[in-house]
XYZ file of C-alpha atoms in Angstrom:
312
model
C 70.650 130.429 167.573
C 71.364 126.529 167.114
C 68.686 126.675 164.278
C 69.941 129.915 162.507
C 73.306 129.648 163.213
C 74.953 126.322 164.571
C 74.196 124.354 167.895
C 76.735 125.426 170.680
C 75.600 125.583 174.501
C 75.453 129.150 176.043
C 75.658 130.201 179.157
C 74.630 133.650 180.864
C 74.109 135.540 183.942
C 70.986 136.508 182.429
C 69.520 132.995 182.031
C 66.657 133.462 184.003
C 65.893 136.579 182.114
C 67.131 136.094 179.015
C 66.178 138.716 175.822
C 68.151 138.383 172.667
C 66.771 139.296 168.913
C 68.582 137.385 166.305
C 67.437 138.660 162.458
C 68.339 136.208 159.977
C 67.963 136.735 156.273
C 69.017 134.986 153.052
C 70.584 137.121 150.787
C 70.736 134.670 147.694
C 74.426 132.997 147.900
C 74.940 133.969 151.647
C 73.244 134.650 154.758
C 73.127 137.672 157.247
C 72.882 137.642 160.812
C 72.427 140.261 163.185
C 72.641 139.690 166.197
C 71.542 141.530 169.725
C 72.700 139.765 173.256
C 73.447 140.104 177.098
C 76.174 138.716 178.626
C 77.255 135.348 177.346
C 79.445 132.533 177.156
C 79.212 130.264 174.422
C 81.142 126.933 173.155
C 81.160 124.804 170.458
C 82.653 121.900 170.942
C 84.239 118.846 168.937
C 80.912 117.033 169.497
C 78.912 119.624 168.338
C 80.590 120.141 165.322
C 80.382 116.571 164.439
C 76.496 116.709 164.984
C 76.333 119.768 163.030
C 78.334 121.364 160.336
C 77.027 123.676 157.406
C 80.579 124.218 156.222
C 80.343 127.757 156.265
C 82.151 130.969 157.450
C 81.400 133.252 159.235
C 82.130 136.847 158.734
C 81.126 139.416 161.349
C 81.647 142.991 162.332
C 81.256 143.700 166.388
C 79.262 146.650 166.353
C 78.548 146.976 170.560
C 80.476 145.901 173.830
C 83.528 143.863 173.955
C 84.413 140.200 172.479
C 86.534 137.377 173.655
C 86.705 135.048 170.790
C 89.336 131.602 170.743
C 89.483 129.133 167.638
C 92.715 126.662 166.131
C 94.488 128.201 169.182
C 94.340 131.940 168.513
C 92.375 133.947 170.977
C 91.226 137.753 170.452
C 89.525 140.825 172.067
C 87.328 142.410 169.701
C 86.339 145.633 170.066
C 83.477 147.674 168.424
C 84.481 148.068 164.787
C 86.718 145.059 164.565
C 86.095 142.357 162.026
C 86.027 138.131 163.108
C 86.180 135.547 160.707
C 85.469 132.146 162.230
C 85.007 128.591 160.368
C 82.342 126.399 161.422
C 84.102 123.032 160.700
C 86.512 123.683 163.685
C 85.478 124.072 167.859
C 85.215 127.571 168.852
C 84.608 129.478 171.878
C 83.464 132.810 172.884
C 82.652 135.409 175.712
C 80.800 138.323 175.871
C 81.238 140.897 178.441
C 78.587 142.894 180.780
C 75.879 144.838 178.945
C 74.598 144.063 175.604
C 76.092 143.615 172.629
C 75.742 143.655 168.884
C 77.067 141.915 165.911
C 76.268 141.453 162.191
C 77.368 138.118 160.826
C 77.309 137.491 157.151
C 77.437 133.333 156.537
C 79.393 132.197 153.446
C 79.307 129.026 152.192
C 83.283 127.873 152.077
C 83.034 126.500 148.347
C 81.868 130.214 147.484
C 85.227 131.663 148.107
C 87.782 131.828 145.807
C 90.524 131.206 148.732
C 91.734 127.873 150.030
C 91.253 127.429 153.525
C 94.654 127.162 154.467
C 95.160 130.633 153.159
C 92.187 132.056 155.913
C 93.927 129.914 158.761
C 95.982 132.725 159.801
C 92.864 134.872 159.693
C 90.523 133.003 161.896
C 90.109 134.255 165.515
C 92.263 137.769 164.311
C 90.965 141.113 166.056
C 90.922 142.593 161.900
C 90.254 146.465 162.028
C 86.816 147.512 160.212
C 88.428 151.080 159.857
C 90.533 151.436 156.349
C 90.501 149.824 153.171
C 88.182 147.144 151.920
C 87.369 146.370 155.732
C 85.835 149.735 156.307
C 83.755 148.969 152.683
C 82.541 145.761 153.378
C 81.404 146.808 157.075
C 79.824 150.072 155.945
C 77.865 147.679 153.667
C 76.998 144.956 155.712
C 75.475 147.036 158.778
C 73.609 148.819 155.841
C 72.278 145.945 154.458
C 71.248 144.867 158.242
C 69.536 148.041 159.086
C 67.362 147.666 156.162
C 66.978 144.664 156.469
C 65.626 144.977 159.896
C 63.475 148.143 158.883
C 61.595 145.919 155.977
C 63.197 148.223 153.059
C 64.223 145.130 151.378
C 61.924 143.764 148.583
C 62.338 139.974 147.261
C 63.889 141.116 144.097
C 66.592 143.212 145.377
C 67.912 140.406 148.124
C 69.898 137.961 145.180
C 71.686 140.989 144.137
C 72.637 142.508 147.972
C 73.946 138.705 148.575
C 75.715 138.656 145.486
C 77.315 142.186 146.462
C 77.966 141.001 149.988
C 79.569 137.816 149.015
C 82.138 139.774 146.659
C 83.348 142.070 149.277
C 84.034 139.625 151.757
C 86.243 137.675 149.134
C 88.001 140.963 148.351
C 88.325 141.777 151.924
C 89.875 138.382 152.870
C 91.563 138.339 149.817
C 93.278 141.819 150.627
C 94.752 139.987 153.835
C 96.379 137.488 152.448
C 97.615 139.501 149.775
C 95.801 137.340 147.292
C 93.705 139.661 145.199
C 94.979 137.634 141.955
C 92.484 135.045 143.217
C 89.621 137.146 142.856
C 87.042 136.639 139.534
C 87.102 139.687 137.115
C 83.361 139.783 138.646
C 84.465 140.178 142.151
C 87.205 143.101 141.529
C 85.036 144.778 139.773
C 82.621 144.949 142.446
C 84.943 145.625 144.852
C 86.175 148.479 142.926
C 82.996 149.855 142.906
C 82.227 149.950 146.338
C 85.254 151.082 147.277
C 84.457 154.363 144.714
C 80.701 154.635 146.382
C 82.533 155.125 149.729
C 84.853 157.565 148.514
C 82.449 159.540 146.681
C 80.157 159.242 150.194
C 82.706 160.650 152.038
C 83.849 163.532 149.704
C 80.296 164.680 149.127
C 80.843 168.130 150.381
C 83.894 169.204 148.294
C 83.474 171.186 145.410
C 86.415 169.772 143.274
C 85.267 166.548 143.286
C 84.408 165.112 139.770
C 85.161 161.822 137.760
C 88.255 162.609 136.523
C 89.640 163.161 140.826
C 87.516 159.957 141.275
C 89.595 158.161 138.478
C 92.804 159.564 139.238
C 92.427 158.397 143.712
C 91.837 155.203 142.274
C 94.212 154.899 139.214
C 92.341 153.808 136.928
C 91.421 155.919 133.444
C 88.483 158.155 133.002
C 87.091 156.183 130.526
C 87.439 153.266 132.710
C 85.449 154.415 135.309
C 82.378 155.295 132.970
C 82.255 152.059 131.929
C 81.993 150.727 135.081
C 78.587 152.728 135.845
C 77.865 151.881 131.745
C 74.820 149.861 133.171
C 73.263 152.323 135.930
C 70.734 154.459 135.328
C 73.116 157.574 135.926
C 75.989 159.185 135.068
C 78.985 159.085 137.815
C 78.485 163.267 137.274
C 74.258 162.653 137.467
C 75.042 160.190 140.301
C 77.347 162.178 142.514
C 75.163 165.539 142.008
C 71.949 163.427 143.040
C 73.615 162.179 146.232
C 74.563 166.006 146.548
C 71.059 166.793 145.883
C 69.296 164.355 148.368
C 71.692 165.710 151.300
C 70.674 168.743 150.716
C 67.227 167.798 150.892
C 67.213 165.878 153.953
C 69.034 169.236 155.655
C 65.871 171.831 154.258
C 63.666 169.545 155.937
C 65.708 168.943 159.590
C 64.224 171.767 161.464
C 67.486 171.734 163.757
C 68.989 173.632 160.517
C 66.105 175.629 159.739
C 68.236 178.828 160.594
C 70.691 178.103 158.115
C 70.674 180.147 155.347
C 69.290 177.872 152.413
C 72.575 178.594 149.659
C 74.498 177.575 153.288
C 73.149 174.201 152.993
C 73.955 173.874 149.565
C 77.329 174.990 149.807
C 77.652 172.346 152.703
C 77.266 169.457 149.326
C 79.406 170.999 147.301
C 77.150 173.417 145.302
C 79.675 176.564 145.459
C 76.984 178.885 143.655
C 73.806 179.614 145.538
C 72.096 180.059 140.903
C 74.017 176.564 140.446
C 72.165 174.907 143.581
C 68.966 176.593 143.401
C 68.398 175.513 139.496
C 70.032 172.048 140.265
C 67.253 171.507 142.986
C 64.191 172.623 141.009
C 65.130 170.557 138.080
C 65.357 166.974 140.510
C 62.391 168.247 143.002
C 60.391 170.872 141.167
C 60.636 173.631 143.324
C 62.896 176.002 144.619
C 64.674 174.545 147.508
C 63.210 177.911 149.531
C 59.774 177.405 148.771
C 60.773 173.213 149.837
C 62.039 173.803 152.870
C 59.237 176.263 154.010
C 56.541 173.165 152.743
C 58.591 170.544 154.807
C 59.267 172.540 157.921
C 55.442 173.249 158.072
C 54.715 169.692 157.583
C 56.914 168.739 160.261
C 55.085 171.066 162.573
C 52.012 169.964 162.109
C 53.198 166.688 162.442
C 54.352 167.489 165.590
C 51.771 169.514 166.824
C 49.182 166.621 166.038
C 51.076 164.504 168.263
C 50.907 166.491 171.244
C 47.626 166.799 170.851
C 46.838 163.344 170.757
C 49.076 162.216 173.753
């Protein structure tokens, strides 16, 4: 931890029997952090800052157990879903509670951010809620990034770019706090603005009425707007929201909890309202009827399952 993220002295019931996992990656411009940990009491003192200071921020969302965290006189109680943002330049202190807890930190250099750091004063030690907004965007995205990361789905070329991404939501999340969005490069909004429109479209995946122009108009900005801002991606927002449709779909012919469900059911569950509209959708992206797929995964699956049986 002193090595990865800065030297403190910890303390814990657990010391004799101490198991942590700290995954640390660098993401281009920033790094991430995520974090796994028993019970815990950890300080930072004046000293230790002077010994060691990378100048950074830190950016985290609690994602398990409770948090007790005190910096520049503010302390907070963190709950699962809240965001921290802490400063490493100043003494800190916190406590976690009994049974383990998890955290995903994303480090950000303090010259990377387009804010002044007496605008983020009022910020630091602040229980911020993960739930709405640019919050709930940037933590959606940052435990995403970490559970790939983790999983080894990242390749070398794609980790500039998820920093890059990263590093642009956190300014527009901070930014949106301070009510200082006017801060914020034409880069950065426009990133933000875009991840803000992949949630939405995430979450309104199953109804039928959505399209670009409903996209456009929850987001007030023009139709032609918004297809400029996909202008460089490989798909259409139409393509891209009926291939997220598509893959859903997919993923429920295979689960063989649904397997009763009738297969224009499952379409109809992504927002294909025509059981001719979803089954000529599907054969165009995968080849085959989704029938005759869902029949090919399910008795994959059971072999699959049968072999391991066998073999325990």
């Amino acid at each position: 931890m002193a090595q990865d993220i800065v030297p403190s002295m910890v303390s814990s019931p657990h010391a004799d029997d101490f198991r942590s996992v700290v995954t640390v990656a660098e993401l281009g411009p920033v790094v991430l952090t995520a974090l796994d940990y028993p019970e815990l009491h950890s300080v930072r003192s004046p000293a230790l800052v002077r010994r060691s200071d990378p100048e950074r921020y830190g950016l985290s969302v609690v994602m398990a157990n409770d948090l007790c965290f005190a910096q520049r006189d503010r302390e907070s109680r963190l709950t699962p879903g809240h965001l921290l943002l802490h400063d490493t330049s100043q003494p800190l202190e916190t406590h976690a509670g009994a049974g383990r807890g998890e955290m995903v930190m994303l480090q950000l250099p303090r010259t990377a951010l387009p804010l002044r750091p007496e605008r983020l004063y009022p910020l630091l030690a602040r229980a911020m809620s993960g739930a709405t907004g640019m919050s709930a965007v940037f933590a959606r995205y940052l435990v995403s990034v970490a559970g790939a990361v983790r999983r080894g789905e990242v390749g070398e070329r794609e980790v500039g770019r998820l920093g890059e991404v990263a590093l642009d939501l956190a300014a527009a999340t901070l930014a949106s706090y301070v009510d200082a969005e006017d801060r914020l490069s034409p880069e950065t909004r426009r990133q933000a603005l875009l991840a803000r429109i992949e949630a939405f479209v995430e979450l309104n995946l199953a109804d039928p009425e959505l399209t670009p122009a409903v996209i456009a108009a929850h987001h007030h900005i023009s139709l032609g707007y918004l297809h400029r801002l996909f202008r460089h991606r490989e798909l259409t927002v139409a393509a891209w929201i009926r291939h997220l449709r598509l893959e859903r779909a997919r993923a429920d012919l295979a689960d063989p909890l649904l397997r009763h469900h009738p297969v224009h059911a499952l379409g109809a569950r992504w927002g294909f309202q025509h059981a001719a509209d979803f089954s000529r959708a599907f054969r165009t992206a995968h080849g085959v009827p989704p029938g005759d797929y869902r029949r090919q995964a399910l008795r994959t699956a059971g072999t699959t399952v049968e072999a391991a049986s066998t073999n325990r």
